[in-house]
XYZ file of C-alpha atoms in Angstrom:
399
model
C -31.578 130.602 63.870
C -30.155 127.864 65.379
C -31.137 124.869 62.641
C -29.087 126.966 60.205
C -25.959 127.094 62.980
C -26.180 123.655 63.985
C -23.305 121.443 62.938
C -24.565 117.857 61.574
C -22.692 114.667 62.601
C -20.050 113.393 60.558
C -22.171 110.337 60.288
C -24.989 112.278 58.805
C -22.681 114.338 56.078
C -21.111 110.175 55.286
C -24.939 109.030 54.641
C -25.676 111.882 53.027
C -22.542 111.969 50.539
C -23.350 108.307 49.918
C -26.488 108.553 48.601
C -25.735 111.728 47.070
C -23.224 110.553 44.812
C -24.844 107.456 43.180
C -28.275 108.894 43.421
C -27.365 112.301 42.401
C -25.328 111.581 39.759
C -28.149 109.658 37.930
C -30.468 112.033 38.389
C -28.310 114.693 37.116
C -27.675 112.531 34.149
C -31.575 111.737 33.679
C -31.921 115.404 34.044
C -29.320 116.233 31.091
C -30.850 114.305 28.920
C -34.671 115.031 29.238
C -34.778 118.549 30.039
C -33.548 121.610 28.248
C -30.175 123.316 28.657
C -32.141 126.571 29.223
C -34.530 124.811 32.253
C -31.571 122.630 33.422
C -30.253 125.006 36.224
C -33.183 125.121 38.863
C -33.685 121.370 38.951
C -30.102 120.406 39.400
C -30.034 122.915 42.069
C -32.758 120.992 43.670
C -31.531 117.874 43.440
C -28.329 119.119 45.099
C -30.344 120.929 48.096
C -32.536 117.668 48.274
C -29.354 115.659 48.952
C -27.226 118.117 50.990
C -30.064 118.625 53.656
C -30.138 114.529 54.064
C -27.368 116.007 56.400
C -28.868 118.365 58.668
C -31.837 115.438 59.397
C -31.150 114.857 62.649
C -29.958 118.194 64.178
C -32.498 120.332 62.526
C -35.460 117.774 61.259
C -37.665 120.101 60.539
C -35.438 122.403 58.076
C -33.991 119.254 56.512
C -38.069 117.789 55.455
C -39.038 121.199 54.402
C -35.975 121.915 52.085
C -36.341 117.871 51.256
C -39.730 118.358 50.495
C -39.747 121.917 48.796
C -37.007 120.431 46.527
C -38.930 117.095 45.579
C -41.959 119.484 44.473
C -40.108 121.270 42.180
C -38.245 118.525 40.497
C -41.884 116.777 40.422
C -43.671 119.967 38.522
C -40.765 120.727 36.397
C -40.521 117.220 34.619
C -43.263 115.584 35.046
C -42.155 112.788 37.309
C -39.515 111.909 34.786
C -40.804 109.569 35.808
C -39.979 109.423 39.255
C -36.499 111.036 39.559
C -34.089 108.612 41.432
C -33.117 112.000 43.560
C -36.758 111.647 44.712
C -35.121 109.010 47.204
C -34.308 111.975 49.475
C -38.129 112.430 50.674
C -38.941 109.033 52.330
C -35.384 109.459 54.092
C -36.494 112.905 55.225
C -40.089 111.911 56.380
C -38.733 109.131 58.463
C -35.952 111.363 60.196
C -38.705 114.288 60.642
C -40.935 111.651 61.894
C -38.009 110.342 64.473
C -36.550 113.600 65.519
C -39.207 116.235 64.672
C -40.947 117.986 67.409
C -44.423 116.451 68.446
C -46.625 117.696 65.693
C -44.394 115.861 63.240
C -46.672 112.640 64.478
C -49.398 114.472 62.489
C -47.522 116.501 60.250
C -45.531 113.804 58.444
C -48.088 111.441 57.557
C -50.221 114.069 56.150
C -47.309 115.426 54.367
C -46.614 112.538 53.101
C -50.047 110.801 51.577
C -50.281 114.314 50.010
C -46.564 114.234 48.558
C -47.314 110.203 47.407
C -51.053 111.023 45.768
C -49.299 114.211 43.613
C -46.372 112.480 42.825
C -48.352 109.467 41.133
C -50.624 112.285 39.535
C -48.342 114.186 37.993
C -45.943 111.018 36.887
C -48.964 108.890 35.155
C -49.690 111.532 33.307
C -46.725 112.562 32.066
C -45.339 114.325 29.035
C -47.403 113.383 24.913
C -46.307 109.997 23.677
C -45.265 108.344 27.327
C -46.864 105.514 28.099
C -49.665 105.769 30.747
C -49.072 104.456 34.226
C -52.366 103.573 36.351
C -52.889 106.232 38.943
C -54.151 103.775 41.503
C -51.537 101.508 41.069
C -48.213 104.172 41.467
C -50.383 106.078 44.586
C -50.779 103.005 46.552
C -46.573 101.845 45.727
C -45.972 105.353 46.640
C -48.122 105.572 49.342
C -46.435 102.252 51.079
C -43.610 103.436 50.581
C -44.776 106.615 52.774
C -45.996 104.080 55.063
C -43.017 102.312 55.892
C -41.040 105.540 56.095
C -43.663 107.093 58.905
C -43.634 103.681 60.403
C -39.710 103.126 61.008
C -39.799 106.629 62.030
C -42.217 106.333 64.801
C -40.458 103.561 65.934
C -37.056 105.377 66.395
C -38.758 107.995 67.827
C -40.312 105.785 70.698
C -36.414 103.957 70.621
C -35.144 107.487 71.391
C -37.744 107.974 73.439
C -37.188 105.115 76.410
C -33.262 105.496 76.279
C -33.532 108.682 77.233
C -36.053 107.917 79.724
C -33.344 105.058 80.620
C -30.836 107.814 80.753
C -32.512 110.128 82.591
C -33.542 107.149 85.569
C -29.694 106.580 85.961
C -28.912 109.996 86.075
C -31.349 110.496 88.609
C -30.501 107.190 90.506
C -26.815 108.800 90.566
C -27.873 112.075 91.958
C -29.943 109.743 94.468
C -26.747 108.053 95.105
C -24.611 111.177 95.611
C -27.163 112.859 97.751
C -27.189 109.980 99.926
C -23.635 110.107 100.388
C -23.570 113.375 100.921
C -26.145 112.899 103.912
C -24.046 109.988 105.098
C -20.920 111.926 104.982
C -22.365 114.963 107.054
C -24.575 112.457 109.607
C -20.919 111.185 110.217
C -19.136 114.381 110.499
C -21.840 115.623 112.935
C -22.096 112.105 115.056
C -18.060 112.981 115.077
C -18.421 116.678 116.236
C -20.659 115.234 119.264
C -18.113 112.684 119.947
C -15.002 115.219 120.476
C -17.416 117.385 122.299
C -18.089 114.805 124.660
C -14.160 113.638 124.555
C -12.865 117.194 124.529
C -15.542 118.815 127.610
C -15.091 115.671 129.700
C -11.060 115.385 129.474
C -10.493 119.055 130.330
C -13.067 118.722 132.517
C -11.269 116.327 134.518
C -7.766 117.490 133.440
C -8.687 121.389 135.407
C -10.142 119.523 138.511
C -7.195 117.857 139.100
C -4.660 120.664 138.212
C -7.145 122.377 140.705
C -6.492 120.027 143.422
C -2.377 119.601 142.553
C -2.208 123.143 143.186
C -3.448 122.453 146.740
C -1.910 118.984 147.098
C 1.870 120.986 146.149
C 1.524 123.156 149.020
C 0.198 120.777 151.574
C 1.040 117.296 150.915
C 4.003 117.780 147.727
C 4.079 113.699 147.482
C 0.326 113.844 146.087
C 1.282 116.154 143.416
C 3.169 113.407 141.425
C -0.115 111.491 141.688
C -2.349 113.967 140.669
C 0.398 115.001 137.940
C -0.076 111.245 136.977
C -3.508 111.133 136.320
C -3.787 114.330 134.319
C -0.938 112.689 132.062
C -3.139 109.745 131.925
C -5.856 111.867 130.851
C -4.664 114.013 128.313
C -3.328 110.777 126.763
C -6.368 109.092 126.594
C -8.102 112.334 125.165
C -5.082 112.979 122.415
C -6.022 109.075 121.457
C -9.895 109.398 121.105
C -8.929 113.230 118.980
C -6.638 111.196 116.793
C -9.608 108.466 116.039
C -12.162 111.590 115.626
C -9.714 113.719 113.582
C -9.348 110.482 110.789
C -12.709 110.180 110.741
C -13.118 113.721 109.558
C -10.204 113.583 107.421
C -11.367 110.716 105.317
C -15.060 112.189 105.492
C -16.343 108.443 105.783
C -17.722 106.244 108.297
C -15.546 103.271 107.250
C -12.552 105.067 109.134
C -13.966 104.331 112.212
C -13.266 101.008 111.470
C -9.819 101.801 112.904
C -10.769 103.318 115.567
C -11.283 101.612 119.377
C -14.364 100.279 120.293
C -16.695 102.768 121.339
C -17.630 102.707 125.227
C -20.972 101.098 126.547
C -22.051 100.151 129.998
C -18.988 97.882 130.705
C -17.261 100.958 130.581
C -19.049 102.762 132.825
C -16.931 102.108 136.116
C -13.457 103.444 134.372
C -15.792 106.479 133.610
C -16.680 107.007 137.593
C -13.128 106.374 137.990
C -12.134 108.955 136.873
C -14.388 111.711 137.542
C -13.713 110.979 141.364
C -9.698 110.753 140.668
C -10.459 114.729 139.615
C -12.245 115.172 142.975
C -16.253 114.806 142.481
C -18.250 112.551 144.858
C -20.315 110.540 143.440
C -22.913 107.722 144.377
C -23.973 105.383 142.019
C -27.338 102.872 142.528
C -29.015 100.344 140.597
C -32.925 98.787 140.848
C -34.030 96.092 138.774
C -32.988 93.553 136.581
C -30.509 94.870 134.095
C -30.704 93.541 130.507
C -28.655 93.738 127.451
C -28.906 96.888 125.550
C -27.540 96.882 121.944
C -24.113 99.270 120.919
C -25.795 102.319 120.076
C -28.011 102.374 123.254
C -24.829 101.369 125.524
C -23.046 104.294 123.926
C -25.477 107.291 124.233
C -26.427 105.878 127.765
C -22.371 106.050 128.797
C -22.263 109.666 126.515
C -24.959 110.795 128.388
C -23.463 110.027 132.237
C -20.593 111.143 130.621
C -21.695 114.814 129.229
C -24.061 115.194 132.698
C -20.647 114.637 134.965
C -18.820 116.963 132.856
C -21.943 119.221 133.709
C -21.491 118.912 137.197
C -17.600 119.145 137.275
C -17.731 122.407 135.418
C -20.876 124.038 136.897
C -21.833 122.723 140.066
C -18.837 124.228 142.298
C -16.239 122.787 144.450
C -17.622 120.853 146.897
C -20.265 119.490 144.498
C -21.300 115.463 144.474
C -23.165 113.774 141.924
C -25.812 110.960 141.861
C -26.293 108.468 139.389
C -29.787 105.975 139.389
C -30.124 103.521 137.140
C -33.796 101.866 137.303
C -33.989 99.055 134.994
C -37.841 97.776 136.222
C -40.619 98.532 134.222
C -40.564 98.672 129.976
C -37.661 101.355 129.966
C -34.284 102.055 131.259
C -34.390 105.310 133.118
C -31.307 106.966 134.165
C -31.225 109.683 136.368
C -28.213 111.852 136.392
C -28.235 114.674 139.918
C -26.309 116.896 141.647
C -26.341 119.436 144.542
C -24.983 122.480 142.854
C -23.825 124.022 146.030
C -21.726 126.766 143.071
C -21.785 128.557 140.360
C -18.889 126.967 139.315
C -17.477 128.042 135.483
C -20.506 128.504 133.004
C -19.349 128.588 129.303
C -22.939 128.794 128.501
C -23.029 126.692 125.196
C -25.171 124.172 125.767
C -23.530 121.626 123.438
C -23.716 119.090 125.482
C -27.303 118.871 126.708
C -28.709 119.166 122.579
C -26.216 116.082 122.011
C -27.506 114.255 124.920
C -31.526 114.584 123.123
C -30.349 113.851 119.510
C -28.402 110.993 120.524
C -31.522 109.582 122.942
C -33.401 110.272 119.720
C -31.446 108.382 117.412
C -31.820 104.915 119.722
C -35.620 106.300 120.730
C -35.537 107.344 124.006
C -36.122 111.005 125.361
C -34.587 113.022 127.592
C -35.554 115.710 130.417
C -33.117 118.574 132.052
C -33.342 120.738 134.992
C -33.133 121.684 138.782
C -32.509 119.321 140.737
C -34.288 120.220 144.142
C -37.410 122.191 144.895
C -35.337 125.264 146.066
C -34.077 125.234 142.469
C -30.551 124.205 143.194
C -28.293 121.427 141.238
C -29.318 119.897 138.072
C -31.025 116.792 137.076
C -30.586 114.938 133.827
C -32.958 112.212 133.405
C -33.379 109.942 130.414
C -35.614 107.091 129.534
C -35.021 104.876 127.010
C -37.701 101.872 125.994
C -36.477 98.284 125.835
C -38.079 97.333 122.715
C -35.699 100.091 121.121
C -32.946 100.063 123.328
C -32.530 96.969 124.606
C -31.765 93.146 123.495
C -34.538 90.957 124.811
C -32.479 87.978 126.300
């Protein structure tokens, strides 16, 4: 059983050995001198099981009142109150721990325990042993039964105490789980918006890097002096890709968003020309128009817009075949930005077939709340069309 196992505070032996000794030892004394030798042994044993379960109150409530109780009934029949044996102490300290700490039919239990305990007790003490003087019934139930009172009372009251700190406890422990799971959510939104990122940084640099290794390896044979400029720009490529890895990879490391702080600026629109750049230093065509009024769009929507020409050239570069050329439209009339993204897929061109790119393309679009559309190009089915459109009450800054 575990009451019997359980291992009482130190603070609960302490109370307990201080009212045992004091208490104890008078009723021992009381005891020595009113009762027989020959009766003597069964009512100091009670008085010392009365005291000793004072300890085991608040780790086993239940066993403590019932040995508390059991041991205040037979000190009570035995000697007739005598009158009221100081040991007798123990019982209102047990009601009001069995009352705090009990399980919940010690709400009902304990009071009724305890008016019954209070109305025998006065019974058996007024009447008493032949040649005591009479106390008035009436008068010791109701002291005793106050007494009961108070004892029930202060132990409801630590019960409720108990009660709303460990409500209290249980709040911050779930705020902190709240806390951690949010973090945790943070810390993987991160490490995913990061995995997108060196896809996009990663596809796009090699990308470029093979198209122009592509066209060195022609440029050496025909025109050598070209092949230091084409060597040039892959070295200017792979550099800018081992920077933007670097930023990515401390990102990850520290498994926060505040390393990013350190990191460059993330591209937008502006950067959009240094993009184009580039794709047509690695050999792709491509023709870029505008319609409308452009507006300002905020940092997120200027970076999945720029991702998203971004990861749709990479497309074409890797899939569309030599020869290919791209179109970019940007249409900035109406209550969206819609950007169209084409080419004329006259090859196959190198399939890795993982489709990355095109799901990060819709969750970013998502994120900023715009939507995005994929596939052929022309009615004969040829060349690819990415086309995105992104509202300007979610993507854009009215001016």
């Amino acid at each position: 059983m575990r009451a019997l196992t359980s291992r009482p505070a130190p603070r609960d032996i302490l109370l307990a050995s201080v009212v045992a000794v004091p208490v104890g030892a008078w009723s021992l004394t009381l005891l020595w001198l009113a009762v027989p030798r020959s009766r003597l042994l069964p009512f100091a044993v009670a008085v010392l099981l009365g005291h000793a379960a004072l300890a085991w109150r608040r780790v086993a409530p239940t066993l403590s009142f019932a040995v508390v109780t059991t041991a205040g009934t037979v000190q009570l029949a035995g000697t007739g109150g005598l009158p009221l044996l100081p040991s007798l102490l123990v019982f209102p300290i047990g009601l009001y721990a069995y009352t705090a700490h009990g399980g919940d039919r010690s709400r009902l239990v304990a009071p009724a325990v305890g008016a019954i305990a209070a109305v025998t007790a006065a019974v058996w003490s007024a009447a008493g042993p032949p040649g005591r003087m009479p106390v008035p019934v009436a008068y010791l139930a109701g002291l005793l039964l106050a007494v009961v009172a108070v004892a029930v009372s202060l132990g409801a009251y630590r019960r409720m105490q108990l009660a709303y700190t460990e409500e209290l406890l249980a709040r911050a422990a779930r705020a902190e789980a709240d806390r951690e799971e949010r973090a945790r959510s943070a810390v993987l939104s991160e490490r995913a918006r990061v995995s997108r990122e060196m896809h996009d940084v990663i596809a796009h640099s090699l990308s470029v890097i093979v198209s122009q290794a592509q066209g060195g390896r022609y440029a050496a044979r025909a025109r050598p002096e070209r092949a230091a400029e084409v060597l040039g720009r892959i070295e200017e490529t792979g550099r800018q890709a081992l920077t933007d890895m670097r930023g990515l990879l401390g990102v990850l490391r520290s498994g926060t968003s505040e390393a990013a702080d350190c990191w460059d600026p993330q591209p937008g629109l502006a950067e959009l020309p240094v993009l184009l750049d580039r794709v047509r230093a690695a050999g792709l065509t491509v023709d870029h128009t505008v319609s409308g009024e452009p507006y300002a769009l905020s940092a997120a929507a200027g970076l999945v817009v720029h991702r998203l020409v971004q990861e749709a050239l990479t497309n074409t570069l890797k899939h569309a075949g030599r020869g290919a050329q791209a179109r970019i439209r940007f249409d900035w009339s109406g209550g969206a930005l819609v950007v169209e993204v084409s080419d004329n897929g006259h090859g196959p061109g190198v399939n890795d077939g993982a489709g990355q790119g095109l799901i990060g393309m819709r969750e970013r679009m998502a994120v900023v709340g715009g939507t995005v559309r994929t596939g052929p190009a022309g009615e004969d089915g040829r060349g690819f069309l990415v086309r995105a459109r992104l509202p300007r009450q979610t993507g854009g800054e009215t001016r």
